[in-house]
Structure formats: C-alpha cells, structure tokens
C-alpha cells in the first residue's frame, strides 16, 4: 500500500502534466539537434528517470544512447519494463543507483561521459530533492564540459506580502476569552520558527487574501549546463515598498527554461498571475512555496527594502532588511531560521491556523461558558490544547490538562507563565494513567477536548478522544459533562476539478506506453483487503458536490466505546450532473445542544455544488477506481457501507455506484 501511494503521488500527476511533458520534449529535441549539429554522437544521462519517459523522448529525438539513473528500486523496475515494452532496450540502460554512485569507464555503469544532461530532480522548493549536489557531482564526474542540459536554467521568484490568513500559520496570536486577553508567550512571538518550506496550491489563496508590499522579484538563477555549486549562498533584491503594511510572508515559485534562449519555459506561477487563470496548468508534484519571515516588520510606502534568499544544498529561507544594511550580508549572511520556543516543533502550521481561528475559538468559549460552574473540575485531553486555559479563565474551580508529550507540556506552560496563570495543572501522563490522587481526590465534572491529536492522519482518527473518555470513566461524576458530546462522520460524492489526476491511470503518455507503472501501482493498492481513504486538504483542491452532504455515522461520547463494531449503510442519489471521482469524508463535533464545529464543510453547499472546506484539517478522500458519469436526475446513487472497529479505532468502508 505504501509503495503504491508513493508511486501514485510522486509520478501519476507528473505524467498527466501535459505542459511539463511537452516542454521537456521540446527541450530534449532542441538539445539533441544542437549536439548533432556539432557532428557528435548524442549520449544522454537522465538522472531521476522515473518511468524512463524522458529517456524515451531523447531516443525518439535521435539520441544514440541513454543512461537512465533511478535510485528507487520499484520505480527502476517499472522503468525497465516500460523501456522494454516500448522497444528501447537497445538504446536505454536503466541504472538502479543514486547518481553519485554511478561509475564511468570500460567496466563502469557508463562507458563514457554524456554530452546531454536530462534531469527531473526538482520539488516545490526547487532544490529540496538534492538537485544541487546531484548536478555538482554530475558535472565533476558524469558529463562532458560544455554539455547541453535540459532543463537549461532555473529561476526563483519571490514577492513580499502581508497576509492575515497566511501569517496565522506562523505565530500564536492574542485571543479574547470572555473579555480577557490571552497573550502568546514572548518566546513564541519572537521565534524565527521552523525553516522548512510551506508548500501549497497558492492558486487557491485569492489575491484579496494578501497585500503585496513589493514587486515580484527575480531572486537567483542556476545554469545547469555549467558546473553547479551546492555551497551555501545568499542573493538579494532591493526595491521600494509599494505600500505601507506588515511584512510577514514571502510567496515564492520558480520556472525552468528548457533551452538557452529561454523560448521554452515551464512555469510554476500560480493561476492568478496568468491573464487567463483558467489556462494555467495544474500540478501537484510542483506547487508554490510560502516562507514566513522570522518576525513581522512594519514597512512604510516608499521605504527602500532588501529581500534576501539564502540556501544550503537542500532548502531556502528568506530575510528582510532595510536596503541600507544590505552591504553587511557579505560579512554575515542571514542564518537559517531555527525554532527555539518548541511551539513550531510540536504545532503544525495548520494547527497554528486552527488555534488562531477567532470564530472557532468563540464557538468553544460559548460552549464552555454554558457548562463551567464555580465548582467545576475540568480535565482536557487533546494534544497542545488551549481549552483547559479557557476553562480556567471562565471560572472553573480546578483544571487539569493531560499532555503526554514533554515538549507540548512545556509549550502550554509557557502560555500559562506569559499570562501569570497558576490555575491549570499540566500532568504529563496518559488518560489511562490518571488516578484520583492526581486529581487531589476530586472527580471530573467536565471532560473537554477539541478533539485534536498530533498522531491523527484521517478525520476519524481523532475519535481517540472517545477512548480517552472511556479510560477516564471511573473518575467521572455521575452527571459529568462531556464536551464534545458526540461526533458525526459525514460524506458527499464529489467531482474534482484536478485532484483526480493523482489517481487516474496514465496509460499512454506523450505517445509512450507507461502501462506497467499503472499495473504496479494498482497491484500495490490491491494488496490490502480493505479499501481505504487518504487524507487531503480539500481547500487546496476545488470540487463540486454531486450529491447532498449526509451524516452517516454518529459516535455518542456520553457512552463508553462499545465492544462490538458499529455499522451503517445506505445510499445517496446523484442530484447534480458531473463526473464523480469519489467521496469526501469529514467529522463534525457537537459541543453541546446548540454548538457544532465542522472539520470539513464550513458552509452549506451552493446551488451549483461548490464546496468550502476547513483550512485547518485534512479531510478523507475515497477515490473510485474509475469515475462515474452522473446525469443528476436522481436515478443513480452511491451506496455506502461503514464499519467502525472499536478494537483498532478505525473505519472500514466500501462504496458502489449504480443506476436504478
């Protein structure tokens, strides 16, 4: 299963990316022609060959021989079969090694150095897959001086912006609880955070959600036809601020020129940079990057600024300084951001966004206010939750928070200390370890959770809250409040605008049969007896609802986890015309009789079927093996069957689509 998902996620939408494939093909044809025009044999080195597609393009373009290097053995095996099936075995040699292990010579992997270097070593950050050290080694050991390279050049672009939505993913912000301010710890507010890139489908962040403070800057370029260095470097771009605001976030992407003249360009720019956004190619293997500045900084319109990008051999980071300080960079390049507060190590960026969501906070505060009394003894059981602090601020007699993670315990203690609170006791134990002694002889009158657990992948994994409640049953008062009191699994059948590409068989790609890869992926996915959903942040992947949303299974937290499985089945008629690719699944939590929070749809589906999804949680997606064409007349429906297995805390599911 893991190999199948890996192969599909890494290669399927890449092979469906016609713009990428076409540009590579054009660049390879041009490079082969330039070498032939010099009267030389064309020897190609293809690093990271994957399916062997680019090598087959090179041979078709006239290359005399190709060495195709692929370190991942299942993929190298697939490439071998694909090359053989397409009749190129005599011209393409698959080498199952890392390129830095490839040898050249009479007894080596390669008989001679190559004069055309073809690579696809890039990720959303451009260099995150080790492109620079691989190129550096290749120029030193595997290719001739003055070789042709496809792509020829990569260029990184960046824009400085202010964005409340994006910045909420970087820092804990002040929040109001019942008229009182809860302040973030200074150590968290002044922390540079984690340096790792935040890669997203930036096309789904509308321009009105950020304010540009500077122009789109060309930060640096790398010429792959010449020796490449993986040594740390910094590059700067100076400009006057376009408007006043808070410099918080850098939006970044790159493009690649497939030829020296720059006439064949493959761009990662988001769709809103295109004159016609609908013409922008969709990709999931290469997206766009968001970088958070170490601290936000107020800038004035017209102020001269200098934006600096630094990189080592695998990652980028950005810094901002007044242009007058730019000369200092040669002496002291900006340091890589490093989290020293621990919050950025234990809270994901979407978790920061969830904690900073004012509407969500107010829902929990209103629910807590309705149940907290002066004699309440509260216990919180989510990971890194602020709800126990809210309960204390609302007047509970005693509040305990269970934090099994030592780092999370320290982060919550920082929040308490920053607000001079002593009324919350944090216990570094699991629910099943809690005793009456830990509670100073008290019983729990209010058990609270978000629910959020850092180990959860799929929406229903947060049902771990139910198991915590069950483990604490012996310590609850007879009329204890459980908040949330229940959870509901919801579903809707959907048509994806683009996400379907990651699951669709490739078949023929640019005229080459890549069927063996489809077969390998499907065999791996079929290895498991049960069908499975996968987590996806659906706010990044537009879809249309073709049925009405439906609550299909409810879990009553007022009762303990049952010993026997819970089953449900039914059917949903298709009420909209479209191509159904699968089912979206999410959880909704009933906090009390009046307040519900959704981890999926955040508002009703529009008349046209448009869906608006939570930014903070991933939803589950169950892809059908093949899409279903819906006429929308209600005669066809999707039948579902769910089984919650208490022994493993997971949900098995099955779906069928049929017409009446």
XYZ file of C-alpha atoms in Angstrom:
660
model
C 0.000 0.000 0.000
C 2.745 2.480 0.965
C 4.679 1.875 -2.257
C 1.502 2.235 -4.317
C 0.576 5.546 -2.702
C 4.164 6.784 -3.029
C 4.377 5.911 -6.702
C 0.985 7.423 -7.427
C 1.603 10.641 -5.503
C 5.086 11.132 -6.969
C 4.552 10.122 -10.575
C 0.907 9.970 -11.650
C 0.003 13.642 -11.873
C 3.514 14.297 -13.249
C 2.734 12.038 -16.188
C -0.655 13.725 -16.561
C 1.080 17.123 -16.670
C 0.979 17.667 -20.424
C 2.541 21.139 -20.182
C 5.574 19.750 -18.334
C 5.929 16.768 -20.675
C 5.560 18.846 -23.825
C 8.135 21.420 -22.670
C 10.616 18.681 -21.747
C 10.088 17.015 -25.137
C 10.690 20.304 -26.957
C 13.813 21.000 -24.899
C 15.196 17.491 -25.469
C 14.635 17.695 -29.230
C 16.436 21.053 -29.334
C 19.384 19.801 -27.238
C 19.804 16.638 -29.336
C 19.729 18.748 -32.510
C 22.422 21.103 -31.184
C 24.769 18.211 -30.394
C 24.122 16.538 -33.774
C 24.827 19.849 -35.493
C 28.320 19.689 -33.956
C 28.814 16.284 -35.597
C 28.889 14.417 -32.277
C 27.174 11.253 -31.105
C 24.438 12.088 -28.619
C 24.992 10.373 -25.260
C 22.319 11.244 -22.723
C 22.444 10.985 -18.929
C 18.937 11.040 -17.429
C 19.124 11.472 -13.635
C 15.939 10.595 -11.763
C 14.418 8.872 -14.771
C 11.262 7.657 -13.016
C 9.292 5.824 -15.681
C 12.022 6.364 -18.286
C 9.799 8.832 -20.126
C 12.470 11.479 -20.736
C 14.990 8.884 -21.934
C 12.457 7.538 -24.430
C 11.853 11.088 -25.604
C 15.601 11.518 -26.105
C 15.965 8.330 -28.174
C 12.933 9.269 -30.253
C 14.540 12.682 -30.804
C 17.665 10.989 -32.198
C 19.928 10.308 -29.218
C 22.391 7.483 -29.821
C 22.311 6.124 -26.262
C 20.807 6.963 -22.866
C 21.896 6.129 -19.354
C 18.785 6.378 -17.168
C 19.512 6.561 -13.424
C 16.815 5.788 -10.833
C 17.630 5.130 -7.165
C 14.152 3.901 -6.106
C 14.142 0.190 -6.969
C 10.389 -0.332 -7.576
C 10.472 2.614 -9.974
C 13.675 1.397 -11.646
C 11.999 -1.992 -12.187
C 8.982 -0.267 -13.706
C 11.228 1.847 -15.953
C 12.987 -1.309 -17.167
C 9.658 -2.871 -18.148
C 8.366 0.338 -19.739
C 11.529 0.832 -21.800
C 11.361 -2.789 -22.941
C 7.645 -2.585 -23.786
C 8.255 0.494 -25.945
C 11.155 -1.154 -27.804
C 14.041 0.974 -26.497
C 16.029 -1.630 -24.539
C 18.921 -1.481 -27.007
C 19.265 2.303 -26.595
C 18.444 2.865 -22.905
C 20.248 1.386 -19.906
C 18.423 1.591 -16.550
C 20.885 2.084 -13.666
C 19.373 1.421 -10.231
C 21.700 3.640 -8.206
C 21.944 7.114 -6.795
C 23.668 9.241 -9.422
C 26.582 9.903 -7.051
C 27.318 6.141 -7.082
C 27.375 5.820 -10.878
C 30.762 4.941 -12.362
C 32.219 5.768 -15.799
C 34.687 3.623 -17.769
C 35.033 0.341 -19.626
C 33.824 -1.615 -16.593
C 31.588 1.132 -15.265
C 27.871 1.811 -15.363
C 28.509 4.278 -18.187
C 31.024 3.615 -20.938
C 31.677 7.301 -21.479
C 30.635 10.674 -20.164
C 27.385 12.115 -21.522
C 27.106 15.282 -23.592
C 23.392 15.815 -22.852
C 22.205 16.001 -19.237
C 18.466 15.495 -18.708
C 17.092 15.698 -15.190
C 13.894 15.928 -13.205
C 15.277 16.415 -9.720
C 13.043 19.261 -8.596
C 10.462 19.713 -5.898
C 8.224 22.626 -4.958
C 11.223 24.366 -3.376
C 13.325 23.562 -6.494
C 16.320 22.176 -4.592
C 14.658 20.089 -1.864
C 15.328 16.744 -3.545
C 19.072 17.355 -3.611
C 19.272 18.834 -7.103
C 22.354 20.968 -6.372
C 24.662 18.220 -5.049
C 23.460 15.865 -7.791
C 24.268 18.434 -10.506
C 27.556 19.246 -8.815
C 28.615 15.599 -8.848
C 27.366 15.035 -12.399
C 29.434 17.892 -13.820
C 32.521 16.679 -12.000
C 32.176 13.001 -12.853
C 29.472 12.067 -15.365
C 29.118 14.658 -18.145
C 31.451 16.423 -20.553
C 32.442 20.058 -20.182
C 30.087 22.255 -22.188
C 27.313 19.652 -22.172
C 23.762 20.512 -23.115
C 21.328 20.456 -20.183
C 17.551 20.011 -20.172
C 16.335 22.000 -18.408
C 18.978 24.593 -19.160
C 18.218 27.069 -16.385
C 16.010 27.534 -13.311
C 14.972 30.915 -11.888
C 13.464 31.554 -8.440
C 10.963 34.391 -7.913
C 9.603 35.905 -4.705
C 7.154 38.543 -3.518
C 6.897 40.142 -0.082
C 3.313 40.340 1.221
C 1.139 40.997 4.234
C -1.452 38.285 4.808
C -3.521 37.710 7.922
C -4.545 34.255 6.702
C -1.023 33.044 5.931
C 0.617 34.697 8.938
C -1.846 32.891 11.228
C 0.036 29.700 10.293
C 3.321 31.058 11.679
C 2.704 32.621 15.094
C 0.317 32.255 18.013
C -1.760 35.418 18.151
C -3.515 37.134 21.080
C -7.077 35.966 21.598
C -10.037 37.173 23.601
C -11.778 34.908 26.095
C -14.813 36.295 27.895
C -13.497 39.840 27.723
C -9.960 38.906 28.791
C -6.860 38.771 26.600
C -4.821 35.588 26.321
C -1.351 36.590 25.171
C 1.192 34.400 23.363
C 4.491 33.786 25.158
C 7.242 36.230 24.086
C 9.486 33.255 23.270
C 6.923 32.081 20.713
C 6.196 35.535 19.268
C 9.893 36.285 18.768
C 10.846 32.831 17.499
C 12.001 32.514 13.893
C 10.011 29.297 13.597
C 10.728 26.202 11.562
C 12.766 26.798 8.403
C 11.017 24.127 6.343
C 9.015 25.285 3.372
C 5.228 25.510 3.440
C 4.196 24.170 0.045
C 0.612 24.775 -1.034
C -1.580 25.291 -4.072
C -1.148 29.070 -3.966
C -3.701 29.398 -6.754
C -6.332 28.687 -4.071
C -5.246 31.694 -1.973
C -7.148 34.540 -3.675
C -5.249 37.818 -4.213
C -7.630 39.635 -1.834
C -6.234 37.469 0.998
C -2.862 39.218 0.830
C -1.412 42.664 0.138
C 1.768 42.891 -1.986
C 4.370 45.116 -0.323
C 6.860 44.837 -3.161
C 7.133 43.729 -6.791
C 7.715 40.181 -7.964
C 11.495 39.847 -7.623
C 13.878 37.652 -9.576
C 15.962 36.221 -6.741
C 18.521 33.970 -8.469
C 19.091 31.617 -11.399
C 21.040 28.379 -11.799
C 22.579 27.419 -15.173
C 22.537 23.612 -15.263
C 24.771 23.388 -18.350
C 27.726 24.619 -16.297
C 29.339 23.343 -13.085
C 26.932 23.844 -10.181
C 27.881 24.545 -6.573
C 25.937 23.224 -3.599
C 27.744 25.571 -1.195
C 25.547 27.940 0.869
C 24.779 31.198 -0.922
C 22.655 34.321 -0.493
C 21.050 36.537 -3.133
C 19.243 39.837 -2.614
C 16.783 42.032 -4.442
C 16.219 45.696 -3.494
C 13.027 47.681 -4.074
C 10.918 50.484 -2.572
C 7.877 49.272 -0.621
C 4.773 49.551 -2.786
C 2.517 50.216 0.201
C 2.639 50.500 3.958
C 1.911 47.378 5.963
C 3.306 44.480 7.947
C 5.956 42.481 6.129
C 5.159 38.916 7.149
C 5.265 36.396 4.329
C 7.202 35.677 1.152
C 5.411 33.956 -1.735
C 7.826 32.093 -3.974
C 7.911 29.926 -7.076
C 10.246 29.096 -9.935
C 10.354 28.408 -13.627
C 12.681 26.420 -15.855
C 13.984 27.342 -19.296
C 14.325 24.180 -21.334
C 16.720 25.817 -23.810
C 19.468 28.500 -23.655
C 17.367 31.083 -25.488
C 14.557 30.904 -22.916
C 11.947 30.255 -25.594
C 10.657 27.039 -23.955
C 9.526 27.898 -20.417
C 7.754 25.748 -17.855
C 6.431 27.981 -15.070
C 5.183 27.188 -11.555
C 3.483 30.573 -11.174
C 0.023 30.480 -9.515
C -3.012 30.824 -11.735
C -3.821 34.391 -10.649
C -0.606 35.603 -12.354
C -1.961 34.476 -15.746
C -4.064 36.801 -17.959
C -6.491 33.881 -18.173
C -6.313 31.936 -14.865
C -8.121 29.003 -16.463
C -5.170 28.493 -18.833
C -2.696 27.827 -16.005
C -1.543 24.201 -15.923
C -2.405 22.280 -12.752
C 0.311 20.366 -10.954
C 0.553 18.692 -7.566
C 4.137 17.482 -7.857
C 5.326 21.096 -8.142
C 3.316 23.721 -6.285
C 4.274 27.091 -4.807
C 6.062 27.958 -1.585
C 5.203 30.172 1.357
C 8.013 31.341 3.631
C 7.440 33.149 6.916
C 9.800 35.924 7.945
C 11.441 35.383 11.360
C 9.410 38.323 12.741
C 6.857 40.595 11.158
C 8.076 44.101 10.432
C 6.191 47.304 9.713
C 7.253 48.993 6.487
C 6.279 52.360 5.056
C 5.347 53.047 1.459
C 8.454 54.075 -0.464
C 10.857 52.627 2.121
C 13.871 51.039 0.479
C 13.957 47.340 1.334
C 16.177 44.408 0.535
C 14.735 40.891 0.372
C 17.343 38.156 0.727
C 17.053 34.475 -0.088
C 19.648 32.101 1.336
C 20.081 28.439 0.597
C 22.169 25.459 1.510
C 22.180 22.292 -0.578
C 18.572 21.352 0.229
C 16.476 24.322 1.393
C 15.762 28.037 1.059
C 14.926 30.732 3.616
C 14.176 34.450 3.363
C 15.017 37.540 5.389
C 14.212 41.234 5.072
C 16.288 44.251 5.996
C 16.448 47.948 5.129
C 18.399 48.450 1.916
C 20.973 50.470 3.849
C 22.056 47.286 5.679
C 22.445 45.237 2.513
C 26.222 45.690 2.428
C 26.576 43.710 5.657
C 25.397 40.481 4.007
C 28.778 39.646 2.509
C 30.219 39.589 6.027
C 27.345 37.824 7.785
C 24.805 36.003 5.594
C 21.382 35.551 7.255
C 21.229 32.492 9.470
C 18.826 29.651 8.786
C 15.654 30.108 10.894
C 15.612 27.799 13.881
C 12.809 27.213 16.371
C 13.918 27.850 19.948
C 10.471 28.069 21.567
C 9.473 24.463 20.716
C 5.972 25.534 19.637
C 6.944 25.377 15.964
C 8.257 21.865 16.507
C 5.044 20.480 18.045
C 2.341 22.539 16.319
C 1.983 22.212 12.554
C 1.270 25.307 10.511
C -2.364 24.339 10.077
C -2.553 23.782 13.842
C -1.334 27.352 14.386
C -4.081 28.452 11.991
C -6.670 26.454 13.916
C -5.609 27.910 17.269
C -5.747 31.417 15.781
C -9.204 30.956 14.229
C -11.310 33.514 16.146
C -14.660 32.055 15.079
C -13.632 28.590 16.182
C -12.301 29.924 19.497
C -15.557 31.715 20.195
C -17.552 28.530 19.480
C -15.555 26.644 22.105
C -15.708 29.544 24.577
C -19.504 29.790 24.244
C -19.850 26.045 24.710
C -17.552 26.059 27.750
C -19.333 29.064 29.247
C -22.598 27.105 29.161
C -21.195 24.266 31.285
C -18.439 25.738 33.500
C -19.568 26.422 37.083
C -17.636 27.723 40.117
C -17.306 24.158 41.445
C -16.318 22.559 38.087
C -13.376 20.185 37.982
C -12.209 20.100 34.359
C -9.831 17.756 32.553
C -8.601 18.396 28.991
C -7.334 15.516 26.855
C -6.347 16.974 23.471
C -2.743 17.495 22.339
C -1.454 21.019 22.924
C -4.928 22.420 23.509
C -5.806 25.844 24.940
C -9.266 24.699 26.072
C -8.127 23.955 29.651
C -6.810 27.526 29.834
C -10.168 28.796 28.566
C -11.924 26.744 31.263
C -9.742 28.357 33.929
C -10.442 31.840 32.541
C -14.167 31.071 32.678
C -14.007 30.340 36.408
C -13.653 26.576 36.882
C -12.558 25.549 40.392
C -9.839 23.179 39.207
C -8.424 22.491 35.757
C -6.106 19.682 34.690
C -4.571 19.186 31.266
C -3.151 15.827 30.205
C -0.110 16.256 27.950
C 1.769 13.032 27.317
C 4.347 14.910 25.188
C 7.026 16.639 27.248
C 7.529 19.302 24.568
C 3.812 20.108 24.362
C 3.695 20.290 28.147
C 6.464 22.900 28.088
C 4.734 24.939 25.370
C 1.451 25.122 27.313
C 3.409 26.016 30.457
C 4.926 28.931 28.502
C 1.420 30.185 27.667
C 0.390 29.943 31.334
C 3.505 31.755 32.526
C 3.118 34.523 29.925
C -0.365 35.200 31.312
C 0.555 34.748 35.002
C -1.875 31.858 35.386
C -1.458 29.294 38.124
C -4.863 27.654 37.968
C -4.127 24.960 35.371
C -2.185 21.869 36.388
C -0.497 20.089 33.482
C 0.041 16.369 34.003
C 2.486 14.551 31.758
C 0.534 11.295 31.699
C -1.925 9.372 29.525
C -5.637 9.204 30.431
C -5.355 5.555 31.450
C -2.628 6.526 33.938
C -4.652 9.244 35.664
C -5.632 8.458 39.234
C -7.792 10.052 41.900
C -4.580 11.039 43.671
C -3.519 13.099 40.624
C -6.835 14.927 40.923
C -6.341 15.554 44.660
C -9.290 13.279 45.418
C -11.669 15.153 43.087
C -13.894 13.661 40.405
C -14.121 15.072 36.883
C -17.277 17.083 36.291
C -16.299 18.456 32.852
C -14.199 16.498 30.336
C -13.114 18.625 27.378
C -11.355 18.032 24.059
C -11.179 19.696 20.647
C -10.550 16.816 19.627
C -7.057 17.131 18.191
C -4.240 14.609 18.372
C -0.915 15.064 16.636
C -0.775 11.428 15.521
C -4.103 11.604 13.651
C -3.960 11.316 9.869
C -7.547 10.688 8.782
C -10.503 12.633 10.222
C -11.868 9.745 12.320
C -8.515 9.125 13.998
C -9.458 11.923 16.400
C -12.042 9.522 17.808
C -9.151 8.758 20.140
C -10.981 11.285 22.345
C -13.669 8.628 22.814
C -11.068 6.166 24.071
C -9.715 8.806 26.459
C -13.244 9.394 27.762
C -13.673 5.642 28.249
C -10.370 5.341 30.132
C -11.483 8.150 32.461
C -14.991 6.802 33.075
C -14.032 5.651 36.575
C -13.125 9.231 37.541
C -16.212 10.995 36.138
C -19.057 12.264 38.293
C -22.414 10.570 37.528
C -23.677 13.642 35.655
C -20.338 14.722 34.145
C -20.373 16.948 31.065
C -18.527 15.558 28.038
C -17.563 18.269 25.535
C -17.896 17.494 22.707
C -20.812 15.223 23.456
C -20.793 13.434 20.102
C -19.146 13.216 16.709
C -20.610 12.570 13.289
C -18.962 11.145 10.191
C -20.213 12.951 7.083
C -19.824 12.269 3.377
C -20.566 13.758 -0.026
C -19.848 12.409 -3.510
C -17.735 14.866 -5.490
C -16.304 15.787 -8.860
C -12.753 17.092 -8.519
C -11.523 19.846 -10.782
C -7.981 18.442 -10.851
C -7.172 16.172 -7.904
C -8.478 13.132 -9.800
C -5.246 13.203 -11.821
C -3.222 11.742 -8.952
C -5.330 8.575 -9.077
C -6.076 8.254 -12.789
C -4.183 5.572 -14.776
C -1.667 7.075 -17.176
C -1.894 4.540 -19.993
C -0.151 6.364 -22.824
C 1.928 9.458 -22.094
C 3.138 11.640 -24.972
C 2.854 8.587 -27.239
C 4.730 6.195 -24.905
C 3.072 3.253 -23.163
C 3.587 3.563 -19.390
C 1.046 0.877 -18.573
C 3.488 -1.210 -16.481
C 3.569 1.594 -13.916
C -0.233 1.652 -13.743
C -0.209 -2.091 -13.181
C 2.412 -1.888 -10.439
C 0.582 0.861 -8.577
C -2.753 -0.956 -8.810
C -1.269 -4.242 -7.617
C 0.207 -2.472 -4.618
C -3.075 -0.725 -3.814
C -4.968 -4.016 -4.159
C -2.614 -5.738 -1.728
C -4.727 -4.605 1.222
C -8.015 -6.430 1.728
C -9.905 -3.302 2.832
C -10.458 -0.214 0.756
C -9.057 2.956 2.247
C -9.444 6.696 2.116
C -6.492 9.067 2.122
C -6.036 12.462 3.805
C -6.184 15.565 1.619
C -6.513 19.312 2.434
C -9.540 19.852 0.211
C -9.455 23.648 0.444
C -6.497 23.373 -1.946
C -8.374 21.127 -4.392
C -11.663 22.541 -5.720
C -14.517 20.103 -6.135
C -18.262 20.073 -6.771
C -20.770 18.131 -4.719
C -22.832 15.805 -6.921
C -24.974 14.585 -4.017
C -26.261 16.272 -0.905
C -23.934 16.014 2.119
C -25.070 13.389 4.594
C -24.313 12.469 8.197
C -23.763 8.718 8.014
C -22.488 7.607 11.422
C -22.726 9.154 14.902
C -20.499 8.394 17.887
C -22.013 9.083 21.321
C -19.314 10.292 23.686
C -21.748 10.223 26.611
C -21.316 6.450 26.477
C -18.092 4.453 26.589
C -16.598 2.936 23.441
C -18.695 -0.177 22.665
C -17.159 -3.610 22.419
C -18.982 -4.512 19.226
C -18.496 -2.858 15.804
C -20.813 -0.073 14.709
C -22.197 -0.470 11.202
C -24.262 1.651 8.893
C -25.237 1.560 5.253
C -27.394 3.499 2.848
C -27.348 5.313 -0.463
C -27.100 8.879 -1.731
C -28.747 9.875 -5.045
C -26.822 11.981 -7.517
C -28.584 15.337 -7.742
C -26.119 17.190 -9.997
C -24.678 16.414 -13.389
C -20.952 15.730 -13.484
C -18.194 13.154 -13.314
C -17.955 11.613 -9.864
C -14.382 10.784 -8.877
C -15.031 9.681 -5.332
C -16.305 10.580 -1.886
C -15.146 13.280 0.545
C -15.377 12.410 4.250
C -15.062 14.538 7.375
C -16.023 14.775 11.037
C -18.337 17.208 12.792
C -18.320 17.592 16.569
C -21.382 18.523 18.628
C -20.062 20.585 21.533
C -23.465 20.934 23.216
C -27.103 21.028 22.127
C -26.589 24.263 20.182
C -22.980 24.457 19.011
C -21.312 22.314 16.381
C -17.872 22.602 14.776
C -17.084 21.105 11.387
C -13.719 19.774 10.287
C -14.973 19.596 6.710
C -17.583 21.748 5.007
C -17.702 25.175 6.647
C -20.930 26.325 4.978
C -23.795 24.776 3.014
C -23.026 23.543 -0.498
C -24.012 26.119 -3.110
C -26.761 25.511 -5.637
C -24.092 24.747 -8.250
C -22.373 22.313 -5.882
C -19.375 24.471 -4.842
C -17.810 23.328 -1.564
C -15.964 25.419 1.015
C -13.650 23.372 3.221
C -11.944 23.982 6.554
C -8.406 25.316 6.178
C -7.231 23.648 9.373
C -7.868 19.937 8.983
C -7.397 17.388 6.249
C -10.457 15.568 5.029
C -10.630 11.964 3.849
C -10.958 11.155 0.143
C -12.028 7.771 -1.167
C -11.299 7.584 -4.881
C -13.391 5.324 -7.086
C -11.361 3.053 -9.321
C -12.996 4.698 -12.322
C -15.156 7.854 -12.455
C -18.940 7.717 -12.747
C -20.869 9.962 -15.130
C -23.828 11.432 -13.273
C -26.828 12.779 -15.146
C -28.071 14.440 -11.966
C -31.623 13.134 -12.308
C -31.518 11.100 -9.094
C -31.783 7.748 -10.844
C -28.200 6.812 -9.999
C -26.843 6.742 -6.472
C -23.747 5.892 -4.484
C -24.307 3.136 -1.934
C -22.114 3.127 1.151
C -21.197 0.756 3.932
C -19.207 1.795 7.020
C -17.928 -0.308 9.895
C -16.271 1.232 12.926
C -13.971 -1.333 14.521
C -13.558 -0.472 18.246
C -10.620 -2.850 18.631
C -8.469 -0.781 16.236
C -10.241 2.592 16.276
C -10.543 2.687 12.507
C -13.363 2.728 9.972
C -13.650 0.305 7.091
C -15.707 1.474 4.165
C -16.993 0.423 0.799
C -18.859 2.238 -1.962
C -20.664 1.183 -5.110
C -22.365 3.295 -7.749
C -25.377 2.027 -9.644
C -28.389 3.198 -11.631
C -31.935 2.270 -10.732
